[in-house]
Amino acid sequence: MNIENHLEKPQHVTSLATSCVLVHPEVNVWTATRQDNEISDEVTTAKKADRDSGKFVKHLLAKNPEHRRVLNYRQTVYNWMQRRTYDWAGSQRILPAVQLTQFMREYEEHERTFKELVNDFIKAYPTIVANMAFVQGDMFKREDYPSVNEVFSKFSIRLYTAEVPVGDFRCEIAQDLAQDLHIHYERQVKNLVDNIISRQKEQLVEVMKSISHCCETEAVVENGEIKIKRRKLYDTTLQRAIELCDTFAEFNVTEDSQLDEVRTRLKKALDGVTIEQLRNHDTTRTVVKEEVDDILAKFGV
């Protein structure tokens, strides 16, 4: 049997390679923690415990606000990455190429914000350390605190990109090994692609549920009177729905019919609808809600 002809690349890999890129954000921060063996020994001795039964970790900055903002923003970046991309391999995420321009604009904004937060913290760092002498009490050790330059070097944000690799088994290896590799590779890719399609459907369901909920009215009691109020609608929700429809029109790796039908119907339901119309016109809200609810019901959501 001809190995080169038999071991063809899974079709979906070739499709992903031409329609996606791999992205990997790396955000490094200084956690400002340090293990203190002296205090650990004091505690374990006082508790008549083995010295290896516990460790004392000092929070050198005692949850300083400037420092916490930097730490929290690292999580903000990772949360954004989870929303914007799909699982691939480890820390690498897969991004539809059609979203690349918008993705890069958003990344640059995150990068700018992160660096601003770091700079604010670095400017305040000498004062913060001086204050820690009072906050930490007898635990304070000046040698625990790196210099300003050392601390600054511990913060960084980078984005790595790469092409989606297309496996190639056309090599001179034993037939049985080549076949095993091919089966493993094909199974792995199928799982990844299935997860992407599943996540795409989840994203559409999430945004439709949000639209349906926000288009409802609710009865509230004010000054003893029952009043009907419209729920608050957010422009970002409508934009997100339209963006998903446009993206999935070009990024449907397996040409999944259900994904395409949901996308098409949602796009039609929102065609020409503005956030102002949804906020101010009950008829528009009702029509959009009924159509979105019908889509959700048809697909068993």
Short mmCIF file of C-alpha atoms in Angstrom, two decimals:
data_model
loop_
_atom_site.label_atom_id
_atom_site.label_comp_id
_atom_site.label_asym_id
_atom_site.label_seq_id
_atom_site.Cartn_x
_atom_site.Cartn_y
_atom_site.Cartn_z
CA MET A 1 0.00 0.00 0.00
CA ASN A 2 1.28 3.44 -0.84
CA ILE A 3 1.72 5.36 2.42
CA GLU A 4 1.76 8.74 0.72
CA ASN A 5 -1.62 8.16 -0.90
CA HIS A 6 -3.20 6.41 2.10
CA LEU A 7 -2.23 8.90 4.78
CA GLU A 8 -4.05 11.95 3.58
CA LYS A 9 -4.48 14.96 5.82
CA PRO A 10 -7.88 15.25 7.51
CA GLN A 11 -9.90 17.66 5.39
CA HIS A 12 -10.82 19.86 8.34
CA VAL A 13 -7.17 20.50 9.17
CA THR A 14 -6.55 21.94 5.73
CA SER A 15 -9.67 24.09 6.13
CA LEU A 16 -8.55 25.35 9.53
CA ALA A 17 -5.07 26.05 8.21
CA THR A 18 -6.46 28.41 5.58
CA SER A 19 -9.17 30.04 7.70
CA CYS A 20 -7.56 30.38 11.13
CA VAL A 21 -4.43 31.38 13.03
CA LEU A 22 -3.12 30.20 16.37
CA VAL A 23 -2.68 32.81 19.09
CA HIS A 24 -1.12 32.61 22.51
CA PRO A 25 -1.05 35.52 24.97
CA GLU A 26 1.60 35.58 27.66
CA VAL A 27 1.06 37.96 30.57
CA ASN A 28 3.73 37.90 33.26
CA VAL A 29 3.31 39.62 36.62
CA TRP A 30 5.12 39.84 39.91
CA THR A 31 2.91 38.18 42.52
CA ALA A 32 4.78 39.86 45.41
CA THR A 33 4.74 36.80 47.64
CA ARG A 34 7.63 35.28 49.52
CA GLN A 35 7.98 32.24 51.74
CA ASP A 36 9.43 33.08 55.14
CA ASN A 37 11.16 30.06 56.70
CA GLU A 38 11.84 31.85 59.96
CA ILE A 39 8.16 32.56 60.60
CA SER A 40 7.25 29.07 59.37
CA ASP A 41 9.57 27.57 62.00
CA GLU A 42 8.14 29.84 64.69
CA VAL A 43 4.57 28.78 63.90
CA THR A 44 5.25 25.04 63.64
CA THR A 45 7.32 25.12 66.83
CA ALA A 46 4.59 27.03 68.69
CA LYS A 47 2.04 24.48 67.51
CA LYS A 48 4.36 21.55 68.37
CA ALA A 49 4.23 20.39 64.75
CA ASP A 50 6.81 19.02 62.36
CA ARG A 51 8.62 21.88 60.63
CA ASP A 52 7.58 20.51 57.22
CA SER A 53 3.89 20.46 58.12
CA GLY A 54 3.31 24.10 57.19
CA LYS A 55 4.78 27.04 55.32
CA PHE A 56 4.20 30.74 55.87
CA VAL A 57 3.90 32.89 52.75
CA LYS A 58 4.09 36.65 53.10
CA HIS A 59 2.09 38.98 50.86
CA LEU A 60 4.75 41.63 50.53
CA LEU A 61 2.38 44.35 49.33
CA ALA A 62 -0.59 43.41 51.53
CA LYS A 63 -2.99 43.55 48.55
CA ASN A 64 -1.97 47.06 47.56
CA PRO A 65 -4.64 48.54 45.19
CA GLU A 66 -2.21 49.52 42.39
CA HIS A 67 -0.68 46.06 42.42
CA ARG A 68 -4.06 44.32 42.58
CA ARG A 69 -5.24 46.22 39.51
CA VAL A 70 -2.33 44.82 37.50
CA LEU A 71 -2.99 41.26 38.73
CA ASN A 72 -6.69 41.55 38.00
CA TYR A 73 -6.03 42.87 34.51
CA ARG A 74 -4.02 39.78 33.67
CA GLN A 75 -7.19 37.79 34.30
CA THR A 76 -9.14 40.28 32.20
CA VAL A 77 -6.85 39.56 29.26
CA TYR A 78 -7.22 35.80 29.65
CA ASN A 79 -11.00 36.08 29.97
CA TRP A 80 -11.10 38.14 26.78
CA MET A 81 -8.99 35.52 25.03
CA GLN A 82 -11.39 32.77 26.10
CA ARG A 83 -14.34 34.69 24.66
CA ARG A 84 -12.62 35.56 21.40
CA THR A 85 -10.99 32.25 20.54
CA TYR A 86 -11.46 28.48 20.71
CA ASP A 87 -9.59 25.63 22.37
CA TRP A 88 -6.69 24.18 20.43
CA ALA A 89 -3.64 22.82 22.22
CA GLY A 90 -2.64 23.82 25.73
CA SER A 91 -2.22 27.58 25.95
CA GLN A 92 -2.55 27.95 22.18
CA ARG A 93 -5.96 29.15 21.03
CA ILE A 94 -7.44 29.13 17.53
CA LEU A 95 -8.82 32.34 16.04
CA PRO A 96 -10.91 32.68 12.85
CA ALA A 97 -8.88 34.73 10.37
CA VAL A 98 -11.94 36.85 9.62
CA GLN A 99 -11.71 38.22 13.18
CA LEU A 100 -7.97 38.88 13.10
CA THR A 101 -8.14 42.64 12.40
CA GLN A 102 -10.64 43.29 15.20
CA PHE A 103 -8.76 40.91 17.50
CA MET A 104 -5.48 42.79 17.00
CA ARG A 105 -7.14 46.13 17.69
CA GLU A 106 -8.54 44.78 20.93
CA TYR A 107 -5.23 43.20 21.89
CA GLU A 108 -3.38 46.47 21.35
CA GLU A 109 -5.89 48.19 23.64
CA HIS A 110 -5.36 45.53 26.30
CA GLU A 111 -1.61 45.84 25.92
CA ARG A 112 -1.79 49.62 26.31
CA THR A 113 -4.00 49.39 29.40
CA PHE A 114 -1.81 46.73 31.00
CA LYS A 115 1.34 48.82 30.51
CA GLU A 116 -0.37 51.89 31.93
CA LEU A 117 -1.37 49.96 35.04
CA VAL A 118 2.18 48.63 35.42
CA ASN A 119 3.64 52.12 35.06
CA ASP A 120 1.24 53.46 37.70
CA PHE A 121 2.30 50.71 40.06
CA ILE A 122 6.03 51.20 39.40
CA LYS A 123 5.75 54.93 40.09
CA ALA A 124 4.12 54.21 43.42
CA TYR A 125 6.36 51.26 44.31
CA PRO A 126 8.99 53.09 46.45
CA THR A 127 6.25 54.69 48.55
CA ILE A 128 4.40 51.40 48.83
CA VAL A 129 7.52 49.63 50.12
CA ALA A 130 8.08 52.39 52.68
CA ASN A 131 4.50 51.99 53.91
CA MET A 132 4.92 48.24 54.19
CA ALA A 133 7.41 48.80 57.02
CA PHE A 134 4.40 49.86 59.10
CA VAL A 135 1.88 47.43 57.63
CA GLN A 136 4.08 44.33 57.94
CA GLY A 137 5.31 45.14 61.43
CA ASP A 138 7.99 42.73 62.66
CA MET A 139 7.60 40.64 59.49
CA PHE A 140 9.02 43.43 57.33
CA LYS A 141 12.41 42.75 55.76
CA ARG A 142 13.73 45.29 53.30
CA GLU A 143 15.71 42.61 51.46
CA ASP A 144 12.41 40.93 50.48
CA TYR A 145 11.70 43.80 48.09
CA PRO A 146 13.48 43.91 44.71
CA SER A 147 14.65 47.18 43.19
CA VAL A 148 12.33 49.21 40.97
CA ASN A 149 14.11 47.99 37.83
CA GLU A 150 13.92 44.35 38.95
CA VAL A 151 10.22 44.64 39.68
CA PHE A 152 9.55 46.35 36.35
CA SER A 153 11.27 43.53 34.48
CA LYS A 154 8.89 41.00 36.03
CA PHE A 155 5.89 42.47 34.17
CA SER A 156 5.32 41.84 30.49
CA ILE A 157 2.60 41.18 27.95
CA ARG A 158 3.20 39.50 24.60
CA LEU A 159 1.11 37.92 21.88
CA TYR A 160 2.48 35.00 19.91
CA THR A 161 0.87 33.94 16.63
CA ALA A 162 1.45 30.95 14.38
CA GLU A 163 -0.06 29.16 11.43
CA VAL A 164 -2.29 26.16 12.06
CA PRO A 165 0.04 23.21 11.41
CA VAL A 166 -1.01 20.79 8.71
CA GLY A 167 0.24 17.29 9.61
CA ASP A 168 2.22 15.43 7.02
CA PHE A 169 2.84 11.72 7.38
CA ARG A 170 4.65 11.26 4.08
CA CYS A 171 7.81 9.98 5.61
CA GLU A 172 9.69 6.72 5.46
CA ILE A 173 8.37 5.03 8.57
CA ALA A 174 6.89 1.63 9.15
CA GLN A 175 3.38 1.13 7.77
CA ASP A 176 1.84 0.13 11.11
CA LEU A 177 3.38 3.11 12.92
CA ALA A 178 2.31 5.49 10.17
CA GLN A 179 -1.23 4.14 10.35
CA ASP A 180 -1.35 4.49 14.15
CA LEU A 181 -0.13 8.08 13.93
CA HIS A 182 -2.67 8.90 11.27
CA ILE A 183 -5.57 7.44 13.26
CA HIS A 184 -4.48 9.32 16.39
CA TYR A 185 -4.06 12.55 14.45
CA GLU A 186 -7.43 12.25 12.73
CA ARG A 187 -9.20 11.49 16.02
CA GLN A 188 -7.50 14.43 17.73
CA VAL A 189 -8.46 16.84 14.99
CA LYS A 190 -12.05 15.60 14.92
CA ASN A 191 -12.37 16.24 18.67
CA LEU A 192 -10.94 19.73 18.32
CA VAL A 193 -13.24 20.59 15.44
CA ASP A 194 -16.28 19.16 17.23
CA ASN A 195 -15.44 21.31 20.26
CA ILE A 196 -15.19 24.42 18.07
CA ILE A 197 -18.60 23.78 16.49
CA SER A 198 -20.11 23.06 19.91
CA ARG A 199 -18.69 26.28 21.31
CA GLN A 200 -19.97 28.27 18.32
CA LYS A 201 -23.48 27.00 18.97
CA GLU A 202 -23.13 27.83 22.67
CA GLN A 203 -22.10 31.38 21.78
CA LEU A 204 -25.18 31.85 19.58
CA VAL A 205 -27.46 30.41 22.27
CA GLU A 206 -25.93 32.64 24.94
CA VAL A 207 -26.41 35.82 22.92
CA MET A 208 -29.96 34.84 21.87
CA LYS A 209 -30.95 34.14 25.48
CA SER A 210 -29.56 37.53 26.44
CA ILE A 211 -31.53 39.27 23.67
CA SER A 212 -34.73 37.42 24.61
CA HIS A 213 -34.34 38.29 28.29
CA CYS A 214 -33.62 41.95 27.63
CA CYS A 215 -36.56 42.30 25.23
CA GLU A 216 -38.99 41.29 27.96
CA THR A 217 -40.90 43.72 30.15
CA GLU A 218 -41.30 43.40 33.89
CA ALA A 219 -43.89 44.59 36.39
CA VAL A 220 -42.57 46.76 39.23
CA VAL A 221 -44.34 48.48 42.08
CA GLU A 222 -43.69 52.20 42.49
CA ASN A 223 -45.57 54.30 45.04
CA GLY A 224 -48.17 51.59 45.36
CA GLU A 225 -48.76 51.38 41.61
CA ILE A 226 -47.84 48.55 39.28
CA LYS A 227 -45.86 49.77 36.32
CA ILE A 228 -44.60 47.89 33.30
CA LYS A 229 -40.97 48.61 32.55
CA ARG A 230 -38.73 47.61 29.68
CA ARG A 231 -35.60 45.76 30.63
CA LYS A 232 -32.32 47.44 29.84
CA LEU A 233 -30.79 46.63 26.47
CA TYR A 234 -27.07 46.90 25.81
CA ASP A 235 -25.57 47.92 22.49
CA THR A 236 -22.75 45.42 23.05
CA THR A 237 -25.26 42.53 23.10
CA LEU A 238 -26.68 43.47 19.71
CA GLN A 239 -23.21 44.06 18.28
CA ARG A 240 -22.05 40.68 19.61
CA ALA A 241 -24.97 38.88 17.97
CA ILE A 242 -24.35 40.50 14.59
CA GLU A 243 -20.61 39.87 14.85
CA LEU A 244 -21.14 36.17 15.55
CA CYS A 245 -23.51 35.85 12.59
CA ASP A 246 -21.01 37.52 10.25
CA THR A 247 -18.08 35.46 11.57
CA PHE A 248 -19.85 32.12 11.35
CA ALA A 249 -20.96 32.88 7.80
CA GLU A 250 -17.30 32.55 6.83
CA PHE A 251 -16.10 30.26 9.61
CA ASN A 252 -18.09 27.03 9.66
CA VAL A 253 -15.38 24.40 9.36
CA THR A 254 -17.63 21.37 8.90
CA GLU A 255 -20.39 23.29 7.11
CA ASP A 256 -22.63 22.31 10.00
CA SER A 257 -26.22 22.77 8.81
CA GLN A 258 -27.67 23.55 12.24
CA LEU A 259 -25.07 26.22 12.95
CA ASP A 260 -25.69 27.77 9.55
CA GLU A 261 -29.48 27.76 9.98
CA VAL A 262 -29.35 29.35 13.42
CA ARG A 263 -26.91 31.98 12.19
CA THR A 264 -29.00 32.73 9.11
CA ARG A 265 -32.25 33.06 11.03
CA LEU A 266 -30.72 35.21 13.76
CA LYS A 267 -29.10 37.48 11.17
CA LYS A 268 -32.47 37.86 9.42
CA ALA A 269 -34.25 38.61 12.70
CA LEU A 270 -31.78 41.40 13.48
CA ASP A 271 -31.46 42.76 9.95
CA GLY A 272 -31.94 46.53 10.01
CA VAL A 273 -32.74 46.55 13.74
CA THR A 274 -30.98 49.22 15.79
CA ILE A 275 -30.47 49.42 19.52
CA GLU A 276 -32.60 52.59 19.59
CA GLN A 277 -35.52 50.74 17.99
CA LEU A 278 -35.26 47.94 20.51
CA ARG A 279 -35.13 50.40 23.38
CA ASN A 280 -37.96 52.65 22.25
CA HIS A 281 -40.41 50.55 20.22
CA ASP A 282 -42.41 47.80 21.88
CA THR A 283 -43.43 46.31 18.54
CA THR A 284 -39.82 45.86 17.44
CA ARG A 285 -38.89 44.32 20.76
CA THR A 286 -41.82 41.90 20.57
CA VAL A 287 -41.08 40.82 17.00
CA VAL A 288 -37.37 40.27 17.71
CA LYS A 289 -38.08 38.39 20.93
CA GLU A 290 -40.65 36.11 19.28
CA GLU A 291 -38.28 35.25 16.44
CA VAL A 292 -35.34 34.61 18.78
CA ASP A 293 -37.50 32.49 21.09
CA ASP A 294 -38.72 30.51 18.08
CA ILE A 295 -35.12 29.80 17.02
CA LEU A 296 -34.22 28.68 20.55
CA ALA A 297 -37.32 26.48 20.80
CA LYS A 298 -36.71 24.83 17.43
CA PHE A 299 -33.26 23.74 18.50
CA GLY A 300 -34.42 22.51 21.89
CA VAL A 301 -32.97 25.28 24.02
#
